[in-house]
Short mmCIF file of C-alpha atoms in Angstrom, two decimals:
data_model
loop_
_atom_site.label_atom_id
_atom_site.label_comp_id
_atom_site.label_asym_id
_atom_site.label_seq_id
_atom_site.Cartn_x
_atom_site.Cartn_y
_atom_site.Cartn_z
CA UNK A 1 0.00 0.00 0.00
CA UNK A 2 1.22 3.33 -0.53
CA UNK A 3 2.65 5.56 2.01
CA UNK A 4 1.96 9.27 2.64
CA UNK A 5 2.95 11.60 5.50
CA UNK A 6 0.98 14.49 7.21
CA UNK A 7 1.70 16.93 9.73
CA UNK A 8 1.01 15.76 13.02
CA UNK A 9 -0.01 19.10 14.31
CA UNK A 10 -3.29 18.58 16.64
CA UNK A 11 -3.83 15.07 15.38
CA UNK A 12 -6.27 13.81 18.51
CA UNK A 13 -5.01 11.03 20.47
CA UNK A 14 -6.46 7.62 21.14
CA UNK A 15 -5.80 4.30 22.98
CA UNK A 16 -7.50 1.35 20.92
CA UNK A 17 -9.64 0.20 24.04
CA UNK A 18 -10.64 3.95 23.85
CA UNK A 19 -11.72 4.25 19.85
CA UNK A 20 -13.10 1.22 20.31
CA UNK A 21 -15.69 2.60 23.05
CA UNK A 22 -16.26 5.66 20.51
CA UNK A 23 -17.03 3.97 18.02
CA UNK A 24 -19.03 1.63 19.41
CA UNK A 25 -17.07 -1.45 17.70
CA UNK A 26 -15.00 -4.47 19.05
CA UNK A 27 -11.79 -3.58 20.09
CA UNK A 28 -10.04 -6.49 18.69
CA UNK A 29 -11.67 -6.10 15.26
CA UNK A 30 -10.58 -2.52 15.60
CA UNK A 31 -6.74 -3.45 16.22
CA UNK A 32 -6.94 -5.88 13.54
CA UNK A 33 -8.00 -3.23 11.07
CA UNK A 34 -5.69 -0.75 12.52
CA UNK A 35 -2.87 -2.74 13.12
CA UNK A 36 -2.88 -5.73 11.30
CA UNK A 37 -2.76 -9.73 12.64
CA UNK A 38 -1.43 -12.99 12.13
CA UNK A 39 -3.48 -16.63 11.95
CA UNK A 40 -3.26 -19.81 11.27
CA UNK A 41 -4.54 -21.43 8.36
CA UNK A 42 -3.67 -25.44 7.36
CA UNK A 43 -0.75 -25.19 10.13
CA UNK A 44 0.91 -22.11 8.40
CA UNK A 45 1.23 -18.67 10.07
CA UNK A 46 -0.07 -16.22 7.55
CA UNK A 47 -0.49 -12.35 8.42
CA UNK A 48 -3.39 -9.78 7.25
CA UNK A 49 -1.83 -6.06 6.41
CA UNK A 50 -3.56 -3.03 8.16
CA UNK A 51 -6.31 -1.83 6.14
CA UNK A 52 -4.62 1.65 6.41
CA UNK A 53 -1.06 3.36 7.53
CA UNK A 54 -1.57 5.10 10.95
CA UNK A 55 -0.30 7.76 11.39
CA UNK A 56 2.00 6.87 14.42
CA UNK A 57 2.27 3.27 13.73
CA UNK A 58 6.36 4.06 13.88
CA UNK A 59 6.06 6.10 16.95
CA UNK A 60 3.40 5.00 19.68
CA UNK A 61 2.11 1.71 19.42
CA UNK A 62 -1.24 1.27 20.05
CA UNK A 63 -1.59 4.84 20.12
CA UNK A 64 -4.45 6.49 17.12
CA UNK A 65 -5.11 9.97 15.72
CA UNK A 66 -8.35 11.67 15.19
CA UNK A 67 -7.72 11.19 11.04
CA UNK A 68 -7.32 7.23 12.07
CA UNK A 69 -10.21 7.49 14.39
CA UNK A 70 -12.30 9.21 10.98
CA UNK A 71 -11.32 6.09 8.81
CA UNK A 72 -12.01 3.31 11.38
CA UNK A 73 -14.99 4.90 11.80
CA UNK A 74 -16.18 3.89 7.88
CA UNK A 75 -14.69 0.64 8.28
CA UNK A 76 -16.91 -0.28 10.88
CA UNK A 77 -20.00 1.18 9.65
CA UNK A 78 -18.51 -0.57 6.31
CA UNK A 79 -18.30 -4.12 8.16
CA UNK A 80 -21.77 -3.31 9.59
CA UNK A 81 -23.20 -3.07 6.30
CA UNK A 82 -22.05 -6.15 5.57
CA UNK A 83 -19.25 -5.46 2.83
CA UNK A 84 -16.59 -7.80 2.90
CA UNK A 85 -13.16 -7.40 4.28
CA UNK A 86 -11.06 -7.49 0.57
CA UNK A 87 -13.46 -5.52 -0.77
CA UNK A 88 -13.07 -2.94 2.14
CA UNK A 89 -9.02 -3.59 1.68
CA UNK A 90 -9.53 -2.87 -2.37
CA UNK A 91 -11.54 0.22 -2.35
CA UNK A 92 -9.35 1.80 0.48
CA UNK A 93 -5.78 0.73 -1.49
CA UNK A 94 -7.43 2.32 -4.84
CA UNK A 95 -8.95 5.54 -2.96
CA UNK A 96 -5.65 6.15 -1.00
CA UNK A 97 -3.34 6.19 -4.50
CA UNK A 98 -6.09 8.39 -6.16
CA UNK A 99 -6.44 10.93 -2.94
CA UNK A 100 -2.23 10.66 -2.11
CA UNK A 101 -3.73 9.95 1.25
CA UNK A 102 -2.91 7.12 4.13
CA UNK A 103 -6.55 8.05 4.75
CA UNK A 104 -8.73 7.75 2.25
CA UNK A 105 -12.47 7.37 3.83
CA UNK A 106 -12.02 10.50 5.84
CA UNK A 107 -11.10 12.68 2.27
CA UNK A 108 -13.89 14.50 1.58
CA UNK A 109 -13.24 13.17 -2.20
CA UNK A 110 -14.56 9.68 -0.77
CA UNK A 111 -17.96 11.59 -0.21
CA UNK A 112 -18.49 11.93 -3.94
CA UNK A 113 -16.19 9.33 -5.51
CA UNK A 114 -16.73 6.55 -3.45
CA UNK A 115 -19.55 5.06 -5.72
CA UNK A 116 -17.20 5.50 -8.50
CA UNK A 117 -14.25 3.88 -6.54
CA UNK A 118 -16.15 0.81 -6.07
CA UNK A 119 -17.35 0.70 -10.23
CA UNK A 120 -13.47 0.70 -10.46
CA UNK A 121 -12.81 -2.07 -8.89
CA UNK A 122 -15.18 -4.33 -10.82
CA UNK A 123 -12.40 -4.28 -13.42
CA UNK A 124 -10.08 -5.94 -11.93
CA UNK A 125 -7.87 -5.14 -8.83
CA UNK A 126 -4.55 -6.81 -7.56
CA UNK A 127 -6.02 -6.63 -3.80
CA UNK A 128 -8.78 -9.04 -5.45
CA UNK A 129 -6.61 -11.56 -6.86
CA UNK A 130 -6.42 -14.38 -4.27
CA UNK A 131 -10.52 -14.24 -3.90
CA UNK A 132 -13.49 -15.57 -5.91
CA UNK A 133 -13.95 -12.45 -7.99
CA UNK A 134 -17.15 -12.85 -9.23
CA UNK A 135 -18.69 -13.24 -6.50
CA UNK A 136 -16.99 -9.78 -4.62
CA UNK A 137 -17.89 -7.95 -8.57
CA UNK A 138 -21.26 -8.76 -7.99
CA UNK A 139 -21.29 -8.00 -3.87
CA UNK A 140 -19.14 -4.31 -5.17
CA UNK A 141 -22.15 -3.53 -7.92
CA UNK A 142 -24.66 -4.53 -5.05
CA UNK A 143 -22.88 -2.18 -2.82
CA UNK A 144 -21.95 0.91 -4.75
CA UNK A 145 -25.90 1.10 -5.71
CA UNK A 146 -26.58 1.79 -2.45
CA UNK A 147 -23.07 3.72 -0.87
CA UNK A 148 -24.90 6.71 -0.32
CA UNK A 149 -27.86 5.41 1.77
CA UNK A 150 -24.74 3.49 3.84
CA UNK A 151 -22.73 6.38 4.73
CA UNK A 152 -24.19 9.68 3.97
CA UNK A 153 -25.12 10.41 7.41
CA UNK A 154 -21.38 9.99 9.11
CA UNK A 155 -20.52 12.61 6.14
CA UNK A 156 -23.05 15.48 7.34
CA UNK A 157 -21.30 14.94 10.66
CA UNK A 158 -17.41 15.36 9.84
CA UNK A 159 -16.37 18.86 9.33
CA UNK A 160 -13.83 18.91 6.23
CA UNK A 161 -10.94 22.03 6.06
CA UNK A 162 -10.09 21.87 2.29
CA UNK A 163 -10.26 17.93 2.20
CA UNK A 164 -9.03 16.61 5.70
CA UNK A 165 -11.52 16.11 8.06
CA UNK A 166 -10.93 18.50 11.27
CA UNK A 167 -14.08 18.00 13.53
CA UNK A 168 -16.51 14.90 13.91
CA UNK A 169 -20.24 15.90 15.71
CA UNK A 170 -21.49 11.79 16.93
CA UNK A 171 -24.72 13.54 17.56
CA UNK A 172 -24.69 15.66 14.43
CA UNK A 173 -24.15 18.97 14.10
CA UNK A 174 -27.46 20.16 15.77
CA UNK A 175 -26.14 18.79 18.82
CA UNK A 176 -23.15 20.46 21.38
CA UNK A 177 -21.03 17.55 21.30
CA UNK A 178 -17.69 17.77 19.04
CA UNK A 179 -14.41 15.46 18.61
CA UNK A 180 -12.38 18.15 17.84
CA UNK A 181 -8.18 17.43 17.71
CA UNK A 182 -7.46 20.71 18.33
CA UNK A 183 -8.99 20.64 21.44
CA UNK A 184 -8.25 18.59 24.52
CA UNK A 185 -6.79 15.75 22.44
CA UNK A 186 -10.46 15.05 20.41
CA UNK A 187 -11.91 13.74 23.66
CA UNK A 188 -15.72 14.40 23.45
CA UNK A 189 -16.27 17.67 24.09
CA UNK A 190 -19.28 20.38 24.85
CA UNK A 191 -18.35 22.27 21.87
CA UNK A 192 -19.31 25.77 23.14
CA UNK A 193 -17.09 25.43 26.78
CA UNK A 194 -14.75 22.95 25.80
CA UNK A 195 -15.66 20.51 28.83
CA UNK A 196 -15.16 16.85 28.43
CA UNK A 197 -18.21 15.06 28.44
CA UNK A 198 -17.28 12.38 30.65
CA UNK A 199 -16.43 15.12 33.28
CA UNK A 200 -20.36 15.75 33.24
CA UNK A 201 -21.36 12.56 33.21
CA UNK A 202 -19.60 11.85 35.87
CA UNK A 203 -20.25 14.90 38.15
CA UNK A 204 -24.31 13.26 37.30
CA UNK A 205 -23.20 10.43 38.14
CA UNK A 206 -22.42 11.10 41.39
CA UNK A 207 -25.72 12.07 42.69
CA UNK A 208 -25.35 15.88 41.72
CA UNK A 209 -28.68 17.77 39.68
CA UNK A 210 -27.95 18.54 36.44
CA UNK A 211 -28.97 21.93 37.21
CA UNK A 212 -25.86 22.12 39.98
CA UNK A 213 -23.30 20.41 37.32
CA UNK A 214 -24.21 23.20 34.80
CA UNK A 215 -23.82 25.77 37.13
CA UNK A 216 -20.86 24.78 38.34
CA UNK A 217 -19.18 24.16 35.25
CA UNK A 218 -20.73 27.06 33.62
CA UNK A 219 -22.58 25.06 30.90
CA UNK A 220 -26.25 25.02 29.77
CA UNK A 221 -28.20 22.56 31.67
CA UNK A 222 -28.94 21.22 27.44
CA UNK A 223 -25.42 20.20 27.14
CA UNK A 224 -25.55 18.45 30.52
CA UNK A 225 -28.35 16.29 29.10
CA UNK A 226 -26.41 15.27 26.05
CA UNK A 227 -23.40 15.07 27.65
CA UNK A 228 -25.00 12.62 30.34
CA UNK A 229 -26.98 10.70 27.15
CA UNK A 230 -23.61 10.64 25.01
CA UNK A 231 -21.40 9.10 27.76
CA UNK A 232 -24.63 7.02 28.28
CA UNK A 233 -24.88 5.18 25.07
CA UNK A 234 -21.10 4.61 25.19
CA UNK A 235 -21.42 3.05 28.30
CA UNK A 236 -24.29 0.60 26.76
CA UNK A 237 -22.73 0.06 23.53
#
């Protein structure tokens, strides 16, 4: 897969265990997408390749950025829709050489193009080679016809500068909640104050009215509410 770099300049920060709870997905599916694996098959050791380059896979193990956070986010709601893995691994290694991007589901090209990416790849791609190709051509034309319905809604939530996503609203942008990685390392955030919504929570948590928590941390007693029903569906995930 190709390799681009990026300035690392407010890039979020995220343990595994921790995107995992964000995203709502299984932490070890999320390392193996992230990270790669090994297995076993017929007494052999083979290994799967990450489905993308992170951005500090050289510098912090385990450790993720908001732009990785962005693209594991698609994967998952990828996986969810039931696309298979090397079709996942084939649309993201021919969107990343036509973006110049280790990223290519958080471009806001992918928004547009990724119908088109997918009618690529039912032309042939080397990332398709080793499976039964007509069946993954005819899963990709089932799939592209209905991309948009799939993930239009995470795309109304990202905020794009140029085309690099820079802010992600879970609630949508109605909402006060932002993952911002400019701001206290893209923790969840009450986007007007800047306080961590697990800081609310937990202040609720504790017995205290939501009217005392938003006085005290000088928030409206709305973004209390969210905060508390954010953290909440986290929690039940």
């Amino acid at each position: 897969m190709a390799v681009y770099t990026r300035d690392l300049v407010g890039v979020g920060l995220y343990s595994v265990g921790e995107a995992a709870r964000l995203l709502k997905t299984d932490r070890r599916k999320l390392r193996n997408w992230a990270e790669g694996y090994t297995f076993e098959y017929r007494g052999e050791e083979h290994s799967s390749e990450p489905i993308f380059r992170r951005d500090l896979a050289n510098a912090a193990a385990h450790l993720l950025t908001f732009a990785d956070l962005i693209e594991l986010l698609f994967i998952s709601r990828f996986r969810s829709e039931g696309v298979s893995m090397p079709v996942i691994r084939a649309a993201a290694e021919r969107a990343a050489e036509l973006y110049e991007t280790n990223h290519p589901f958080a471009a806001r090209s992918f928004e547009t193009d990724g119908k088109v990416i997918f009618v690529i790849l039912e032309s042939g791609s080397p990332a398709l080679a080793k499976a039964d190709l007509d069946e993954l051509v005819e899963e990709m034309h089932r799939r592209q016809l209905v991309f948009p319905d799939m993930v239009r809604p995470y795309f109304r939530n990202i905020e794009y500068d140029l085309e690099e996503a820079i802010r992600y609203w879970p609630l949508g942008r109605d909402a006060s909640i932002v993952l911002d990685p400019s701001r206290a390392f893209g923790k969840p955030i009450d986007s007007e104050t800047g306080v961590p919504t697990h800081v609310l929570y937990q202040a609720v948590e504790a017995g205290d009215t939501m009217e005392d928590v938003a006085h005290w941390y000088d928030v409206s007693k709305e973004a209390v509410r969210q905060a508390v029903a954010y953290e909440e569906s986290l929690a039940g995930a």
